[in-house]
GROMACS .gro file of C-alpha atoms in nm:
model
  268
    1UNK     CA    1 -12.459  10.484  15.344
    2UNK     CA    2 -12.803  10.401  15.471
    3UNK     CA    3 -13.123  10.223  15.374
    4UNK     CA    4 -13.262  10.499  15.154
    5UNK     CA    5 -13.618  10.617  15.232
    6UNK     CA    6 -13.679  10.339  15.485
    7UNK     CA    7 -13.557  10.562  15.766
    8UNK     CA    8 -13.863  10.781  15.722
    9UNK     CA    9 -14.075  10.491  15.839
   10UNK     CA   10 -13.835  10.326  16.084
   11UNK     CA   11 -13.595  10.551  16.280
   12UNK     CA   12 -13.402  10.255  16.425
   13UNK     CA   13 -13.030  10.358  16.428
   14UNK     CA   14 -12.940   9.995  16.352
   15UNK     CA   15 -13.157   9.995  16.042
   16UNK     CA   16 -12.871   9.993  15.792
   17UNK     CA   17 -12.703   9.697  15.962
   18UNK     CA   18 -13.035   9.510  15.980
   19UNK     CA   19 -13.097   9.581  15.613
   20UNK     CA   20 -12.754   9.441  15.519
   21UNK     CA   21 -12.812   9.136  15.739
   22UNK     CA   22 -13.152   9.070  15.583
   23UNK     CA   23 -13.011   9.106  15.234
   24UNK     CA   24 -12.732   8.857  15.304
   25UNK     CA   25 -12.976   8.613  15.465
   26UNK     CA   26 -13.238   8.633  15.190
   27UNK     CA   27 -13.044   8.686  14.866
   28UNK     CA   28 -12.830   8.388  14.754
   29UNK     CA   29 -12.520   8.572  14.634
   30UNK     CA   30 -12.153   8.529  14.724
   31UNK     CA   31 -12.107   8.901  14.784
   32UNK     CA   32 -12.279   9.217  14.902
   33UNK     CA   33 -12.212   9.547  14.725
   34UNK     CA   34 -12.291   9.910  14.798
   35UNK     CA   35 -12.183  10.254  14.681
   36UNK     CA   36 -12.044  10.523  14.911
   37UNK     CA   37 -11.949  10.869  14.784
   38UNK     CA   38 -11.750  11.059  15.048
   39UNK     CA   39 -11.585  11.346  14.857
   40UNK     CA   40 -11.764  11.679  14.893
   41UNK     CA   41 -11.725  12.052  14.840
   42UNK     CA   42 -11.838  12.302  15.103
   43UNK     CA   43 -11.771  12.675  15.070
   44UNK     CA   44 -11.494  12.602  14.822
   45UNK     CA   45 -11.317  12.356  15.053
   46UNK     CA   46 -11.288  11.979  15.041
   47UNK     CA   47 -11.462  11.791  15.318
   48UNK     CA   48 -11.542  11.426  15.380
   49UNK     CA   49 -11.878  11.258  15.444
   50UNK     CA   50 -11.892  11.226  15.823
   51UNK     CA   51 -12.021  10.866  15.829
   52UNK     CA   52 -11.774  10.734  15.574
   53UNK     CA   53 -11.574  10.477  15.770
   54UNK     CA   54 -11.869  10.359  15.978
   55UNK     CA   55 -12.069  10.306  15.658
   56UNK     CA   56 -11.793  10.080  15.527
   57UNK     CA   57 -11.756   9.911  15.865
   58UNK     CA   58 -12.123   9.814  15.892
   59UNK     CA   59 -12.161   9.643  15.557
   60UNK     CA   60 -11.813   9.488  15.566
   61UNK     CA   61 -11.869   9.339  15.911
   62UNK     CA   62 -12.201   9.189  15.801
   63UNK     CA   63 -12.031   9.035  15.497
   64UNK     CA   64 -11.750   8.899  15.715
   65UNK     CA   65 -11.992   8.747  15.966
   66UNK     CA   66 -12.183   8.574  15.688
   67UNK     CA   67 -11.879   8.463  15.488
   68UNK     CA   68 -11.960   8.680  15.188
   69UNK     CA   69 -11.732   8.905  14.987
   70UNK     CA   70 -11.764   9.281  15.033
   71UNK     CA   71 -11.767   9.498  14.721
   72UNK     CA   72 -11.809   9.874  14.684
   73UNK     CA   73 -11.846  10.136  14.411
   74UNK     CA   74 -11.624  10.436  14.474
   75UNK     CA   75 -11.680  10.799  14.383
   76UNK     CA   76 -11.538  10.875  14.040
   77UNK     CA   77 -11.687  11.213  13.946
   78UNK     CA   78 -11.879  11.512  14.073
   79UNK     CA   79 -12.229  11.485  13.931
   80UNK     CA   80 -12.366  11.776  14.138
   81UNK     CA   81 -12.194  12.094  14.261
   82UNK     CA   82 -12.150  11.957  14.614
   83UNK     CA   83 -11.954  11.652  14.491
   84UNK     CA   84 -11.607  11.654  14.338
   85UNK     CA   85 -11.414  11.449  14.086
   86UNK     CA   86 -11.129  11.270  14.268
   87UNK     CA   87 -10.764  11.321  14.192
   88UNK     CA   88 -10.518  11.030  14.214
   89UNK     CA   89 -10.466  11.074  14.590
   90UNK     CA   90 -10.842  11.066  14.648
   91UNK     CA   91 -10.890  10.756  14.433
   92UNK     CA   92 -10.610  10.591  14.631
   93UNK     CA   93 -10.758  10.699  14.965
   94UNK     CA   94 -11.098  10.551  14.883
   95UNK     CA   95 -10.944  10.224  14.767
   96UNK     CA   96 -10.723  10.174  15.072
   97UNK     CA   97 -11.007  10.265  15.306
   98UNK     CA   98 -11.208   9.983  15.147
   99UNK     CA   99 -10.914   9.741  15.143
  100UNK     CA  100 -10.878   9.799  15.518
  101UNK     CA  101 -11.212   9.623  15.557
  102UNK     CA  102 -11.124   9.341  15.320
  103UNK     CA  103 -11.299   9.463  15.004
  104UNK     CA  104 -11.261   9.211  14.722
  105UNK     CA  105 -11.430   9.420  14.455
  106UNK     CA  106 -11.379   9.792  14.390
  107UNK     CA  107 -11.594   9.931  14.110
  108UNK     CA  108 -11.649  10.272  13.952
  109UNK     CA  109 -11.914  10.433  13.737
  110UNK     CA  110 -11.802  10.572  13.402
  111UNK     CA  111 -12.119  10.755  13.299
  112UNK     CA  112 -12.060  11.017  13.033
  113UNK     CA  113 -12.249  11.339  13.100
  114UNK     CA  114 -12.381  11.575  12.830
  115UNK     CA  115 -12.282  11.871  13.048
  116UNK     CA  116 -11.910  11.937  12.982
  117UNK     CA  117 -11.871  12.067  13.338
  118UNK     CA  118 -11.985  11.732  13.480
  119UNK     CA  119 -11.765  11.482  13.297
  120UNK     CA  120 -11.691  11.140  13.443
  121UNK     CA  121 -11.389  10.926  13.359
  122UNK     CA  122 -11.506  10.984  13.001
  123UNK     CA  123 -11.674  11.280  12.836
  124UNK     CA  124 -11.987  11.262  12.625
  125UNK     CA  125 -11.782  11.178  12.314
  126UNK     CA  126 -11.602  10.894  12.492
  127UNK     CA  127 -11.274  11.079  12.534
  128UNK     CA  128 -11.066  10.990  12.838
  129UNK     CA  129 -11.064  11.266  13.097
  130UNK     CA  130 -10.783  11.337  13.349
  131UNK     CA  131 -10.973  11.135  13.610
  132UNK     CA  132 -10.949  10.828  13.384
  133UNK     CA  133 -10.570  10.839  13.399
  134UNK     CA  134 -10.570  10.898  13.775
  135UNK     CA  135 -10.803  10.602  13.827
  136UNK     CA  136 -10.592  10.383  13.598
  137UNK     CA  137 -10.277  10.462  13.797
  138UNK     CA  138 -10.438  10.363  14.125
  139UNK     CA  139 -10.616  10.055  13.990
  140UNK     CA  140 -10.290   9.928  13.844
  141UNK     CA  141 -10.130   9.965  14.187
  142UNK     CA  142 -10.418   9.772  14.345
  143UNK     CA  143 -10.391   9.503  14.078
  144UNK     CA  144 -10.023   9.460  14.162
  145UNK     CA  145 -10.105   9.369  14.523
  146UNK     CA  146 -10.429   9.180  14.461
  147UNK     CA  147 -10.281   8.828  14.439
  148UNK     CA  148 -10.100   8.872  14.770
  149UNK     CA  149 -10.390   9.058  14.931
  150UNK     CA  150 -10.636   8.779  14.850
  151UNK     CA  151 -10.427   8.526  15.044
  152UNK     CA  152 -10.544   8.695  15.363
  153UNK     CA  153 -10.882   8.725  15.534
  154UNK     CA  154 -10.992   9.045  15.697
  155UNK     CA  155 -11.036   9.044  16.075
  156UNK     CA  156 -11.164   9.399  16.110
  157UNK     CA  157 -11.004   9.740  16.149
  158UNK     CA  158 -10.918   9.994  16.413
  159UNK     CA  159 -10.831  10.362  16.429
  160UNK     CA  160 -10.547  10.572  16.566
  161UNK     CA  161 -10.590  10.933  16.677
  162UNK     CA  162 -10.957  10.947  16.581
  163UNK     CA  163 -11.113  11.273  16.705
  164UNK     CA  164 -11.384  11.529  16.637
  165UNK     CA  165 -11.148  11.688  16.384
  166UNK     CA  166 -11.188  11.379  16.165
  167UNK     CA  167 -11.550  11.269  16.226
  168UNK     CA  168 -11.547  11.045  15.919
  169UNK     CA  169 -11.299  10.815  16.099
  170UNK     CA  170 -11.545  10.729  16.376
  171UNK     CA  171 -11.637  10.360  16.384
  172UNK     CA  172 -11.793  10.108  16.620
  173UNK     CA  173 -11.663   9.767  16.727
  174UNK     CA  174 -11.301   9.832  16.644
  175UNK     CA  175 -11.081   9.523  16.619
  176UNK     CA  176 -10.833   9.552  16.906
  177UNK     CA  177 -10.684   9.201  16.922
  178UNK     CA  178 -10.420   9.243  16.654
  179UNK     CA  179 -10.101   9.135  16.828
  180UNK     CA  180  -9.873   9.192  16.527
  181UNK     CA  181  -9.862   9.566  16.600
  182UNK     CA  182  -9.705   9.625  16.941
  183UNK     CA  183  -9.675  10.003  16.932
  184UNK     CA  184  -9.779  10.292  16.706
  185UNK     CA  185  -9.601  10.624  16.694
  186UNK     CA  186  -9.775  10.879  16.472
  187UNK     CA  187  -9.922  11.222  16.548
  188UNK     CA  188 -10.192  11.198  16.282
  189UNK     CA  189 -10.513  10.997  16.234
  190UNK     CA  190 -10.480  10.652  16.081
  191UNK     CA  191 -10.700  10.363  15.973
  192UNK     CA  192 -10.546  10.018  16.025
  193UNK     CA  193 -10.697   9.708  15.866
  194UNK     CA  194 -10.606   9.369  16.017
  195UNK     CA  195 -10.560   9.042  15.829
  196UNK     CA  196 -10.460   8.679  15.883
  197UNK     CA  197 -10.362   8.412  15.634
  198UNK     CA  198 -10.654   8.221  15.485
  199UNK     CA  199 -10.743   7.893  15.653
  200UNK     CA  200 -10.631   7.689  15.354
  201UNK     CA  201 -10.279   7.833  15.363
  202UNK     CA  202  -9.999   7.622  15.511
  203UNK     CA  203  -9.865   7.907  15.724
  204UNK     CA  204 -10.144   8.001  15.962
  205UNK     CA  205  -9.926   8.244  16.154
  206UNK     CA  206  -9.875   8.501  15.879
  207UNK     CA  207 -10.054   8.833  15.921
  208UNK     CA  208 -10.092   9.154  15.726
  209UNK     CA  209 -10.228   9.502  15.776
  210UNK     CA  210 -10.309   9.823  15.594
  211UNK     CA  211 -10.210  10.172  15.703
  212UNK     CA  212 -10.408  10.467  15.567
  213UNK     CA  213 -10.338  10.836  15.618
  214UNK     CA  214 -10.676  10.967  15.736
  215UNK     CA  215 -10.595  11.336  15.764
  216UNK     CA  216 -10.865  11.545  15.594
  217UNK     CA  217 -10.776  11.557  15.226
  218UNK     CA  218 -10.817  11.935  15.214
  219UNK     CA  219 -10.503  11.961  15.431
  220UNK     CA  220 -10.288  11.779  15.171
  221UNK     CA  221 -10.075  11.657  15.460
  222UNK     CA  222  -9.826  11.371  15.462
  223UNK     CA  223  -9.742  11.176  15.776
  224UNK     CA  224  -9.482  10.937  15.915
  225UNK     CA  225  -9.589  10.615  16.086
  226UNK     CA  226  -9.351  10.423  16.312
  227UNK     CA  227  -9.445  10.075  16.430
  228UNK     CA  228  -9.298   9.813  16.659
  229UNK     CA  229  -9.400   9.478  16.515
  230UNK     CA  230  -9.404   9.114  16.618
  231UNK     CA  231  -9.255   8.988  16.293
  232UNK     CA  232  -8.932   8.848  16.150
  233UNK     CA  233  -8.990   8.959  15.792
  234UNK     CA  234  -9.189   9.268  15.695
  235UNK     CA  235  -9.277   9.353  15.335
  236UNK     CA  236  -9.454   9.675  15.241
  237UNK     CA  237  -9.640   9.718  14.913
  238UNK     CA  238  -9.627  10.092  14.858
  239UNK     CA  239  -9.805  10.197  14.539
  240UNK     CA  240  -9.801   9.833  14.433
  241UNK     CA  241  -9.424   9.784  14.465
  242UNK     CA  242  -9.296   9.531  14.723
  243UNK     CA  243  -9.006   9.623  14.950
  244UNK     CA  244  -8.865   9.428  15.244
  245UNK     CA  245  -8.851   9.663  15.543
  246UNK     CA  246  -8.588   9.671  15.816
  247UNK     CA  247  -8.638   9.831  16.159
  248UNK     CA  248  -8.449  10.146  16.252
  249UNK     CA  249  -8.198  10.160  16.538
  250UNK     CA  250  -8.484  10.200  16.788
  251UNK     CA  251  -8.669   9.893  16.661
  252UNK     CA  252  -8.938  10.083  16.467
  253UNK     CA  253  -9.050  10.008  16.114
  254UNK     CA  254  -9.104  10.340  15.937
  255UNK     CA  255  -9.378  10.405  15.681
  256UNK     CA  256  -9.408  10.749  15.516
  257UNK     CA  257  -9.757  10.819  15.381
  258UNK     CA  258  -9.848  11.101  15.146
  259UNK     CA  259 -10.188  11.267  15.160
  260UNK     CA  260 -10.455  11.004  15.100
  261UNK     CA  261 -10.196  10.727  15.077
  262UNK     CA  262 -10.234  10.375  15.204
  263UNK     CA  263  -9.994  10.083  15.218
  264UNK     CA  264 -10.040   9.706  15.248
  265UNK     CA  265  -9.788   9.529  15.472
  266UNK     CA  266  -9.729   9.155  15.513
  267UNK     CA  267  -9.562   9.005  15.820
  268UNK     CA  268  -9.399   8.666  15.866
   0.00000   0.00000   0.00000
């Protein structure tokens, strides 16, 4: 994401942040919204937009600093040959990446295209395409956690095992003061969103976090995350279904994540 066309006149690397700040300061809305489309094809292989997480991070941090909601439109179809229509795992991955930064609105375009090779969630006759059913599955999962999710405010996010192999995971100003997570054991890249109970809640000590499998989607690789936590009660919301977690014999809470999967976890 960037301030389109403006960069040709102002090469300032902070231009996108400044644009978001100016918008929030000048436009009297309760939210700021953008669209980021990270899912690409290159030489027949899936690859991810290299600035994806930082693009989310910039606009979400500006919204957080100015007490506005952050919304985002996700990629729902491949409108040109270099873009692809997401499957369920890729819809889920986009949503949990956004939730990690506290997104309160996740939107999608449903444009019907006259070209049958470039359908969206619907075709030109209004028929539901496979992507419609994949999106519905994921959005129903998100709806199941939304009431609990909205009790928390986002503090920021941080990464685990970010490297040149996953350039899209690079981000600035990572939030590193999240004391709920004492230790992470996982060989693969992760995105972790950090949350605290809203100020108007009675229990100000409750926290929550997201875990997102950030392995390149082309690899179709699952992972296993083990965490030591400062918490007495841990509830995971995997695919929208709550489950109280218990630590293993070594004191780790274990979270399996499929390719593109994310999970929301509350701690008391």
